[in-house]
mmCIF file of C-alpha atoms and ligand atoms in Angstrom:
data_model
loop_
_atom_site.group_PDB
_atom_site.id
_atom_site.type_symbol
_atom_site.label_atom_id
_atom_site.label_comp_id
_atom_site.label_asym_id
_atom_site.label_seq_id
_atom_site.Cartn_x
_atom_site.Cartn_y
_atom_site.Cartn_z
ATOM 1 C CA MET A 1 1.265 46.691 67.181
ATOM 2 C CA SER A 2 2.593 44.028 64.802
ATOM 3 C CA LEU A 3 0.873 43.519 61.438
ATOM 4 C CA SER A 4 -0.149 40.048 62.447
ATOM 5 C CA LYS A 5 -1.612 41.156 65.783
ATOM 6 C CA GLN A 6 -3.586 43.937 64.125
ATOM 7 C CA PHE A 7 -4.839 41.554 61.417
ATOM 8 C CA HIS A 8 -5.992 38.920 63.867
ATOM 9 C CA GLN A 9 -7.506 41.491 66.225
ATOM 10 C CA GLU A 10 -9.322 43.647 63.646
ATOM 11 C CA GLY A 11 -9.880 41.164 60.790
ATOM 12 C CA TYR A 12 -7.926 43.343 58.349
ATOM 13 C CA VAL A 13 -4.742 45.326 58.021
ATOM 14 C CA VAL A 14 -3.706 48.018 55.530
ATOM 15 C CA VAL A 15 -0.026 47.861 54.578
ATOM 16 C CA LYS A 16 0.960 51.234 53.156
ATOM 17 C CA ASN A 17 3.610 51.403 50.405
ATOM 18 C CA ALA A 18 4.070 47.622 50.335
ATOM 19 C CA LEU A 19 4.723 47.784 46.585
ATOM 20 C CA ASN A 20 6.458 50.194 44.252
ATOM 21 C CA PRO A 21 3.745 51.534 41.901
ATOM 22 C CA GLU A 22 6.110 52.149 39.004
ATOM 23 C CA ARG A 23 7.903 48.809 39.188
ATOM 24 C CA ASP A 24 5.222 46.506 40.627
ATOM 25 C CA ILE A 25 1.836 47.926 39.564
ATOM 26 C CA HIS A 26 2.413 49.722 36.292
ATOM 27 C CA PRO A 27 3.415 46.651 34.193
ATOM 28 C CA LEU A 28 0.158 44.864 35.092
ATOM 29 C CA GLN A 29 -1.878 48.022 34.553
ATOM 30 C CA GLN A 30 -0.394 48.445 31.082
ATOM 31 C CA ALA A 31 -0.624 44.797 30.033
ATOM 32 C CA TYR A 32 -4.174 44.409 31.343
ATOM 33 C CA THR A 33 -5.260 47.615 29.598
ATOM 34 C CA ASP A 34 -3.966 46.096 26.348
ATOM 35 C CA LEU A 35 -5.950 42.940 27.104
ATOM 36 C CA LEU A 36 -9.153 44.881 27.897
ATOM 37 C CA ASP A 37 -8.761 46.884 24.680
ATOM 38 C CA ALA A 38 -8.159 43.776 22.589
ATOM 39 C CA LEU A 39 -11.277 42.147 24.039
ATOM 40 C CA ALA A 40 -13.323 45.314 23.500
ATOM 41 C CA ARG A 41 -12.224 45.538 19.874
ATOM 42 C CA ILE A 42 -13.035 41.873 19.224
ATOM 43 C CA TYR A 43 -16.522 42.178 20.733
ATOM 44 C CA LEU A 44 -17.203 45.415 18.838
ATOM 45 C CA VAL A 45 -16.152 43.826 15.547
ATOM 46 C CA GLU A 46 -18.271 40.754 16.315
ATOM 47 C CA THR A 47 -21.371 42.819 17.041
ATOM 48 C CA GLY A 48 -20.777 44.848 13.871
ATOM 49 C CA ALA A 49 -20.539 48.330 15.389
ATOM 50 C CA PRO A 50 -18.291 50.250 12.978
ATOM 51 C CA ASP A 51 -19.306 53.666 14.374
ATOM 52 C CA ALA A 52 -18.240 52.607 17.818
ATOM 53 C CA LEU A 53 -14.915 51.380 16.435
ATOM 54 C CA ASP A 54 -14.290 54.756 14.793
ATOM 55 C CA LYS A 55 -14.628 56.488 18.144
ATOM 56 C CA PHE A 56 -12.907 53.796 20.188
ATOM 57 C CA ASP A 57 -9.310 55.046 20.112
ATOM 58 C CA GLY A 58 -10.290 58.501 21.355
ATOM 59 C CA MET A 59 -12.113 57.110 24.375
ATOM 60 C CA SER A 60 -10.904 56.880 27.975
ATOM 61 C CA LEU A 61 -10.188 53.469 29.566
ATOM 62 C CA PRO A 62 -13.486 53.303 31.490
ATOM 63 C CA GLU A 63 -15.392 54.259 28.333
ATOM 64 C CA ARG A 64 -13.623 51.575 26.308
ATOM 65 C CA PHE A 65 -14.301 49.031 29.059
ATOM 66 C CA ALA A 66 -17.964 50.117 29.145
ATOM 67 C CA MET A 67 -18.130 49.540 25.374
ATOM 68 C CA SER A 68 -16.863 45.995 25.808
ATOM 69 C CA LEU A 69 -19.344 45.312 28.629
ATOM 70 C CA GLY A 70 -22.205 46.390 26.397
ATOM 71 C CA ALA A 71 -21.031 44.833 23.133
ATOM 72 C CA SER A 72 -20.256 41.506 24.804
ATOM 73 C CA ARG A 73 -23.649 41.514 26.605
ATOM 74 C CA GLY A 74 -21.638 41.428 29.835
ATOM 75 C CA THR A 75 -19.863 38.225 28.865
ATOM 76 C CA VAL A 76 -16.452 39.901 28.817
ATOM 77 C CA LEU A 77 -16.720 39.473 32.590
ATOM 78 C CA HIS A 78 -17.086 35.710 32.136
ATOM 79 C CA HIS A 79 -13.792 35.844 30.342
ATOM 80 C CA LEU A 80 -12.055 38.089 32.859
ATOM 81 C CA ASP A 81 -13.433 36.471 36.019
ATOM 82 C CA PRO A 82 -14.409 32.845 35.412
ATOM 83 C CA VAL A 83 -13.965 32.200 39.150
ATOM 84 C CA LEU A 84 -17.425 33.678 39.695
ATOM 85 C CA ASN A 85 -18.948 33.616 36.271
ATOM 86 C CA LEU A 86 -18.513 29.894 35.693
ATOM 87 C CA PHE A 87 -21.649 29.682 37.847
ATOM 88 C CA VAL A 88 -23.689 31.840 35.462
ATOM 89 C CA PRO A 89 -26.065 29.643 33.389
ATOM 90 C CA THR A 90 -24.909 31.335 30.150
ATOM 91 C CA PHE A 91 -21.200 30.800 30.959
ATOM 92 C CA GLN A 92 -19.290 29.848 27.867
ATOM 93 C CA TRP A 93 -15.545 29.379 27.791
ATOM 94 C CA ARG A 94 -14.174 31.177 24.734
ATOM 95 C CA LYS A 95 -10.785 29.716 24.044
ATOM 96 C CA ASP A 96 -10.470 31.862 20.914
ATOM 97 C CA LEU A 97 -10.090 35.081 22.957
ATOM 98 C CA PRO A 98 -6.800 36.310 24.455
ATOM 99 C CA ASP A 99 -6.512 34.669 27.870
ATOM 100 C CA ALA A 100 -7.044 36.858 30.923
ATOM 101 C CA ARG A 101 -4.399 35.145 33.051
ATOM 102 C CA ILE A 102 -1.461 37.190 31.915
ATOM 103 C CA PRO A 103 2.099 36.810 33.232
ATOM 104 C CA GLU A 104 2.040 40.275 34.846
ATOM 105 C CA MET A 105 -0.908 39.202 36.979
ATOM 106 C CA PHE A 106 0.838 35.999 38.010
ATOM 107 C CA ALA A 107 3.926 38.074 38.902
ATOM 108 C CA LEU A 108 1.848 40.249 41.225
ATOM 109 C CA MET A 109 0.200 37.189 42.786
ATOM 110 C CA ARG A 110 3.651 35.824 43.599
ATOM 111 C CA HIS A 111 5.250 39.148 44.488
ATOM 112 C CA PRO A 112 7.748 38.565 47.329
ATOM 113 C CA LYS A 113 6.450 41.598 49.262
ATOM 114 C CA VAL A 114 2.896 40.218 49.150
ATOM 115 C CA LEU A 115 4.125 36.775 50.224
ATOM 116 C CA ASP A 116 6.286 38.253 53.016
ATOM 117 C CA VAL A 117 3.236 39.841 54.645
ATOM 118 C CA LEU A 118 1.271 36.611 54.146
ATOM 119 C CA GLU A 119 4.078 34.648 55.758
ATOM 120 C CA ALA A 120 3.737 36.872 58.815
ATOM 121 C CA LEU A 121 -0.028 36.258 58.839
ATOM 122 C CA ILE A 122 -0.413 32.550 57.994
ATOM 123 C CA GLY A 123 3.075 31.043 58.068
ATOM 124 C CA PRO A 124 5.669 30.020 55.483
ATOM 125 C CA GLU A 125 3.702 27.363 53.526
ATOM 126 C CA ILE A 126 1.495 29.486 51.271
ATOM 127 C CA ALA A 127 -0.929 28.300 48.594
ATOM 128 C CA ALA A 128 -2.406 30.783 46.123
ATOM 129 C CA SER A 129 -6.118 30.001 46.219
ATOM 130 C CA PRO A 130 -7.841 29.587 42.843
ATOM 131 C CA ILE A 131 -10.252 32.320 43.982
ATOM 132 C CA TYR A 132 -9.262 35.741 42.725
ATOM 133 C CA HIS A 133 -11.219 38.659 41.301
ATOM 134 C CA PHE A 134 -10.830 41.677 39.104
ATOM 135 C CA ASN A 135 -13.096 44.624 39.964
ATOM 136 C CA LEU A 136 -13.223 47.792 37.923
ATOM 137 C CA LYS A 137 -15.863 50.089 39.372
ATOM 138 C CA LEU A 138 -17.307 52.494 36.856
ATOM 139 C CA ALA A 139 -18.793 55.960 37.375
ATOM 140 C CA PRO A 140 -22.584 56.285 36.787
ATOM 141 C CA ASP A 141 -22.173 57.803 33.306
ATOM 142 C CA HIS A 142 -19.941 54.923 32.221
ATOM 143 C CA LEU A 143 -22.394 52.354 33.578
ATOM 144 C CA LYS A 144 -25.080 54.110 31.527
ATOM 145 C CA LEU A 145 -22.867 53.944 28.438
ATOM 146 C CA ALA A 146 -22.476 50.172 28.958
ATOM 147 C CA ASP A 147 -26.269 49.867 29.319
ATOM 148 C CA ARG A 148 -26.879 51.832 26.111
ATOM 149 C CA VAL A 149 -24.473 49.684 24.098
ATOM 150 C CA ALA A 150 -25.993 46.517 25.599
ATOM 151 C CA GLU A 151 -29.501 47.700 24.716
ATOM 152 C CA SER A 152 -28.388 48.293 21.127
ATOM 153 C CA VAL A 153 -27.564 44.577 20.890
ATOM 154 C CA GLY A 154 -30.724 43.541 22.738
ATOM 155 C CA ALA A 155 -29.119 42.754 26.106
ATOM 156 C CA ASP A 156 -29.934 43.751 29.673
ATOM 157 C CA LEU A 157 -26.816 43.925 31.833
ATOM 158 C CA SER A 158 -28.808 44.002 35.065
ATOM 159 C CA GLN A 159 -29.550 40.321 34.363
ATOM 160 C CA GLU A 160 -25.858 39.374 34.438
ATOM 161 C CA GLY A 161 -25.062 37.291 37.536
ATOM 162 C CA PHE A 162 -22.170 39.125 39.163
ATOM 163 C CA TYR A 163 -22.291 42.389 37.217
ATOM 164 C CA THR A 164 -22.801 44.700 40.209
ATOM 165 C CA PHE A 165 -20.023 43.056 42.234
ATOM 166 C CA GLN A 166 -17.629 43.366 39.327
ATOM 167 C CA VAL A 167 -18.309 46.885 38.050
ATOM 168 C CA GLY A 168 -20.823 48.513 40.450
ATOM 169 C CA LYS A 169 -21.063 48.713 44.218
ATOM 170 C CA THR A 170 -19.851 45.677 46.172
ATOM 171 C CA GLY A 171 -22.577 44.594 48.599
ATOM 172 C CA TRP A 172 -21.877 43.555 52.196
ATOM 173 C CA HIS A 173 -20.486 40.056 52.480
ATOM 174 C CA MET A 174 -17.783 37.922 53.991
ATOM 175 C CA ASP A 175 -15.661 35.919 51.565
ATOM 176 C CA ALA A 176 -16.057 32.665 53.513
ATOM 177 C CA VAL A 177 -19.656 32.089 52.382
ATOM 178 C CA SER A 178 -18.636 31.788 48.739
ATOM 179 C CA GLY A 179 -16.429 28.763 49.432
ATOM 180 C CA LEU A 180 -17.591 25.189 50.079
ATOM 181 C CA GLY A 181 -18.276 24.575 53.766
ATOM 182 C CA ASP A 182 -15.132 22.500 54.253
ATOM 183 C CA SER A 183 -13.079 25.708 53.753
ATOM 184 C CA HIS A 184 -14.754 27.669 56.541
ATOM 185 C CA ASN A 185 -11.976 26.878 58.992
ATOM 186 C CA SER A 186 -9.171 27.422 56.490
ATOM 187 C CA GLN A 187 -6.985 30.432 57.232
ATOM 188 C CA ILE A 188 -7.845 32.245 54.011
ATOM 189 C CA VAL A 189 -6.513 35.781 53.507
ATOM 190 C CA ASN A 190 -7.638 38.145 50.759
ATOM 191 C CA ALA A 191 -4.877 40.476 49.484
ATOM 192 C CA TRP A 192 -6.732 43.397 47.893
ATOM 193 C CA ILE A 193 -4.381 45.312 45.605
ATOM 194 C CA PRO A 194 -5.446 48.622 44.039
ATOM 195 C CA MET A 195 -4.262 49.594 40.553
ATOM 196 C CA THR A 196 -5.726 53.102 40.935
ATOM 197 C CA ARG A 197 -6.395 55.324 43.935
ATOM 198 C CA ALA A 198 -9.431 54.028 45.790
ATOM 199 C CA THR A 199 -11.311 56.884 47.439
ATOM 200 C CA GLU A 200 -14.639 57.457 49.155
ATOM 201 C CA GLU A 201 -15.783 59.054 45.916
ATOM 202 C CA ASN A 202 -14.741 56.348 43.466
ATOM 203 C CA GLY A 203 -15.569 53.182 45.427
ATOM 204 C CA CYS A 204 -13.007 52.276 48.109
ATOM 205 C CA LEU A 205 -13.489 49.250 50.377
ATOM 206 C CA VAL A 206 -15.384 49.496 53.671
ATOM 207 C CA VAL A 207 -14.932 47.015 56.549
ATOM 208 C CA ILE A 208 -16.560 46.223 59.873
ATOM 209 C CA PRO A 209 -13.593 45.840 62.236
ATOM 210 C CA LYS A 210 -13.595 42.686 64.399
ATOM 211 C CA SER A 211 -16.620 41.233 62.554
ATOM 212 C CA HIS A 212 -14.547 38.147 61.669
ATOM 213 C CA LYS A 213 -14.838 37.067 65.285
ATOM 214 C CA HIS A 214 -18.518 36.103 64.894
ATOM 215 C CA GLY A 215 -17.814 33.138 62.613
ATOM 216 C CA VAL A 216 -19.509 32.413 59.291
ATOM 217 C CA GLN A 217 -22.640 34.550 58.850
ATOM 218 C CA TYR A 218 -25.117 34.234 55.993
ATOM 219 C CA ARG A 219 -27.463 36.842 54.536
ATOM 220 C CA PRO A 220 -29.577 38.714 55.479
ATOM 221 C CA TYR A 221 -27.007 40.927 57.198
ATOM 222 C CA PRO A 222 -27.851 43.638 59.756
ATOM 223 C CA GLU A 223 -29.150 46.843 58.191
ATOM 224 C CA ASP A 224 -26.831 49.158 60.104
ATOM 225 C CA LEU A 225 -23.595 47.955 58.462
ATOM 226 C CA ASP A 226 -23.310 51.080 56.273
ATOM 227 C CA ALA A 227 -23.416 53.226 59.394
ATOM 228 C CA ARG A 228 -20.774 51.129 61.181
ATOM 229 C CA GLY A 229 -18.368 50.596 58.264
ATOM 230 C CA VAL A 230 -14.834 52.004 58.227
ATOM 231 C CA ALA A 231 -13.784 53.274 54.783
ATOM 232 C CA LEU A 232 -10.301 52.295 53.582
ATOM 233 C CA PRO A 233 -9.043 54.837 51.045
ATOM 234 C CA VAL A 234 -5.735 53.603 49.602
ATOM 235 C CA ASP A 235 -3.202 54.411 46.900
ATOM 236 C CA PRO A 236 -1.451 52.172 44.365
ATOM 237 C CA GLY A 237 1.349 50.447 46.272
ATOM 238 C CA ASP A 238 -0.816 49.896 49.370
ATOM 239 C CA ILE A 239 -2.395 46.491 50.059
ATOM 240 C CA VAL A 240 -5.443 45.669 52.176
ATOM 241 C CA PHE A 241 -5.328 42.200 53.763
ATOM 242 C CA LEU A 242 -8.749 40.853 54.766
ATOM 243 C CA ASP A 243 -9.662 37.877 56.919
ATOM 244 C CA ASN A 244 -12.037 35.482 55.119
ATOM 245 C CA LYS A 245 -14.745 36.166 57.702
ATOM 246 C CA VAL A 246 -14.524 39.953 57.967
ATOM 247 C CA MET A 247 -17.608 41.805 56.683
ATOM 248 C CA HIS A 248 -16.772 44.195 53.870
ATOM 249 C CA SER A 249 -18.302 46.088 50.962
ATOM 250 C CA SER A 250 -17.415 49.064 48.813
ATOM 251 C CA VAL A 251 -18.938 52.519 48.606
ATOM 252 C CA PRO A 252 -20.477 53.290 45.203
ATOM 253 C CA ASN A 253 -18.450 55.123 42.595
ATOM 254 C CA THR A 254 -20.221 58.485 42.568
ATOM 255 C CA SER A 255 -17.504 60.327 40.644
ATOM 256 C CA ARG A 256 -18.096 61.975 37.290
ATOM 257 C CA GLU A 257 -15.576 59.933 35.301
ATOM 258 C CA ASP A 258 -13.095 58.341 37.686
ATOM 259 C CA TYR A 259 -12.755 54.560 37.951
ATOM 260 C CA ARG A 260 -11.547 52.303 40.735
ATOM 261 C CA TRP A 261 -9.638 49.228 39.700
ATOM 262 C CA ALA A 262 -8.336 46.498 42.028
ATOM 263 C CA TYR A 263 -7.443 42.815 42.058
ATOM 264 C CA ASN A 264 -7.919 40.598 45.032
ATOM 265 C CA PHE A 265 -5.978 37.388 45.378
ATOM 266 C CA ARG A 266 -6.698 34.783 48.064
ATOM 267 C CA TYR A 267 -4.081 32.715 49.913
ATOM 268 C CA LEU A 268 -4.151 29.977 52.533
ATOM 269 C CA PRO A 269 -1.798 27.509 54.205
ATOM 270 C CA ILE A 270 -0.890 24.667 51.837
ATOM 271 C CA GLY A 271 -3.144 21.639 52.313
ATOM 272 C CA GLN A 272 -6.161 23.505 53.703
ATOM 273 C CA PRO A 273 -9.372 23.401 51.597
ATOM 274 C CA SER A 274 -9.740 26.466 49.335
ATOM 275 C CA GLY A 275 -13.524 26.194 48.941
ATOM 276 C CA ARG A 276 -13.285 25.783 45.119
ATOM 277 C CA PRO A 277 -11.353 22.558 44.583
ATOM 278 C CA PHE A 278 -12.524 22.380 40.963
ATOM 279 C CA ILE A 279 -10.407 25.340 39.819
ATOM 280 C CA PRO A 280 -6.613 25.490 40.003
ATOM 281 C CA GLY A 281 -4.562 27.113 42.731
ATOM 282 C CA PHE A 282 -0.814 26.680 43.118
ATOM 283 C CA VAL A 283 1.988 26.694 45.652
ATOM 284 C CA ALA A 284 3.126 30.315 45.956
ATOM 285 C CA ARG A 285 5.786 29.849 48.646
ATOM 286 C CA SER A 286 7.030 26.804 50.475
ATOM 287 C CA ARG A 287 10.017 27.101 52.788
ATOM 288 C CA SER A 288 9.942 23.333 53.421
ATOM 289 C CA ALA A 289 9.617 22.218 49.761
ATOM 290 C CA PRO A 290 10.577 25.149 47.496
ATOM 291 C CA GLU A 291 10.679 22.811 44.476
ATOM 292 C CA THR A 292 6.851 22.631 44.635
ATOM 293 C CA GLU A 293 6.437 26.382 44.073
ATOM 294 C CA LEU A 294 5.004 27.393 40.704
ATOM 295 C CA HIS A 295 7.137 30.058 39.035
ATOM 296 C CA ASN A 296 5.905 29.653 35.471
ATOM 297 C CA ALA A 297 3.020 31.933 34.465
ATOM 298 C CA TYR A 298 2.373 29.943 31.302
ATOM 299 C CA LEU A 299 1.762 26.754 33.254
ATOM 300 C CA TRP A 300 -0.663 28.650 35.500
ATOM 301 C CA ARG A 301 -2.519 29.774 32.391
ATOM 302 C CA ALA A 302 -2.424 26.281 30.878
ATOM 303 C CA MET A 303 -3.954 24.783 34.037
ATOM 304 C CA TRP A 304 -6.830 27.268 33.781
ATOM 305 C CA VAL A 305 -7.360 26.623 30.074
ATOM 306 C CA ARG A 306 -7.543 22.874 30.707
ATOM 307 C CA CYS A 307 -9.839 23.352 33.668
ATOM 308 C CA LEU A 308 -12.246 25.696 31.854
ATOM 309 C CA ASP A 309 -12.348 23.342 28.892
ATOM 310 C CA TYR A 310 -13.168 20.477 31.219
ATOM 311 C CA LEU A 311 -15.830 22.389 33.173
ATOM 312 C CA THR A 312 -17.436 23.574 29.938
ATOM 313 C CA GLU A 313 -17.769 19.968 28.866
ATOM 314 C CA LYS A 314 -18.759 18.425 32.210
ATOM 315 C CA GLY A 315 -20.334 21.362 34.082
ATOM 316 C CA ALA A 316 -19.335 22.732 37.482
ATOM 317 C CA PRO A 317 -19.890 20.280 40.352
ATOM 318 C CA THR A 318 -22.227 22.723 42.103
ATOM 319 C CA SER A 319 -24.163 25.941 41.547
ATOM 320 C CA TYR A 320 -23.194 29.160 43.326
ATOM 321 C CA GLU A 321 -26.149 28.724 45.706
ATOM 322 C CA GLY A 322 -25.051 25.127 46.228
ATOM 323 C CA VAL A 323 -21.673 26.347 47.468
ATOM 324 C CA SER A 324 -23.224 27.936 50.538
ATOM 325 C CA LYS A 325 -26.126 25.524 51.045
ATOM 326 C CA MET A 326 -24.307 22.205 50.593
ATOM 327 C CA GLY A 327 -23.757 19.977 53.627
ATOM 328 C CA LEU A 328 -20.254 19.445 54.969
ATOM 329 C CA GLU A 329 -19.990 15.790 53.932
ATOM 330 C CA GLU A 330 -20.903 16.557 50.325
ATOM 331 C CA ALA A 331 -18.424 19.458 50.295
ATOM 332 C CA ARG A 332 -15.670 17.199 51.618
ATOM 333 C CA ALA A 333 -16.493 14.558 48.998
ATOM 334 C CA ILE A 334 -16.184 17.144 46.199
ATOM 335 C CA THR A 335 -12.846 18.336 47.582
ATOM 336 C CA ARG A 336 -11.552 14.756 47.889
ATOM 337 C CA HIS A 337 -12.656 13.953 44.354
ATOM 338 C CA TRP A 338 -10.906 16.974 42.848
ATOM 339 C CA ASN A 339 -7.781 16.614 44.964
ATOM 340 C CA ALA A 340 -7.455 13.092 43.557
ATOM 341 C CA LEU A 341 -8.235 14.227 40.003
ATOM 342 C CA ALA A 342 -5.816 17.174 40.011
ATOM 343 C CA PRO A 343 -3.372 16.840 42.920
ATOM 344 C CA ASP A 344 -0.716 19.095 41.386
ATOM 345 C CA VAL A 345 0.192 21.099 38.274
ATOM 346 C CA ASP A 346 0.647 17.987 36.127
ATOM 347 C CA GLY A 347 -2.694 16.653 37.353
ATOM 348 C CA TRP A 348 -4.446 19.842 36.162
ATOM 349 C CA LEU A 349 -2.674 19.651 32.811
ATOM 350 C CA ARG A 350 -3.869 16.046 32.377
ATOM 351 C CA LEU A 351 -7.477 16.836 33.371
ATOM 352 C CA GLY A 352 -9.883 14.969 31.102
ATOM 353 C CA LYS A 353 -7.022 13.479 29.075
ATOM 354 C CA ASP A 354 -6.715 10.133 30.905
HETATM 355 O O1 LIG B 1 -13.097 45.302 44.948
HETATM 356 C C1 LIG B 1 -14.200 45.077 45.398
HETATM 357 O O2 LIG B 1 -15.039 45.953 45.631
HETATM 358 C C2 LIG B 1 -14.621 43.676 45.682
HETATM 359 C C3 LIG B 1 -13.674 42.972 46.561
HETATM 360 C C4 LIG B 1 -14.385 42.008 47.436
HETATM 361 O O3 LIG B 1 -15.231 42.358 48.177
HETATM 362 C C5 LIG B 1 -14.090 40.571 47.366
HETATM 363 O O4 LIG B 1 -13.448 40.128 46.435
HETATM 364 O O5 LIG B 1 -14.553 39.854 48.232
#
């Protein structure tokens, strides 16, 4: 069966060995580890934890990440994933920290192998949606370490908006409900790209095949989804493509010290509503107008910096709950407003400057 047929029939498809781990995954893994360590060190210095700094270099990656979760009171996630965390009431854009949109991430988003599969699924005019996530699922002991460090600075990580989704177990959901209603009929595809092995022990994805055929469904979801889910263990180099309406979750990381790290990037045909018009996407591939493609990672970053500056000053146009509850006309008005404000890369760069 063709990839496209399987995707449309089942609501997902796993493409094995789509990428070369050494060439395509390792550079991002390395550069992002440097970023995570830099952020951890900054937060530890800021919270004045010299003992922790002494031990830091001898720690494993998940331990160092757990230290930064605790020391930052969870706000390192605001920095790493503003797509979700801009909705958190305590969201604060910290322009003084190293930016999380690094060129290696942009290179993976635009990787020709990723775009080739997408072209087979949604056609040759491909926009990279502004919605993307970073999920690094920690083992129970590492979550406890993060909690202990947070407690030492008087914080409670369980109060952080999207904490569980980002570092714990992903609950059942379909991606469509987190976009404004005018995006529900957009052909949005989630490319879920593991940096580490994802296993049934360390938190791989689970899907309900064919569930995308029932249209947009809101919580509460049926209680038997765990029993019906199909686990998708994958290796670095593999990619899971998910339909925007397919129900999915992850199993919990029950390992002793393993971690599961993945990015998911969303794509859709150019011109269709992304569901978050107030954050910047870009043209990833256009066979009809290749000159509109964005190839420059620094411009991608600059658009985000401008946008986060602007949203910090003006506030997001809706709350997270508002995204799913808002009527269609209001959603369309927000999309129209932002499409006029920032129609292209230059528009994003000018945001708030006119
Ligand atoms: O990696 C994960 O567990 C979360 C991915 C996911 O469910 C999503 O982004 O919608």
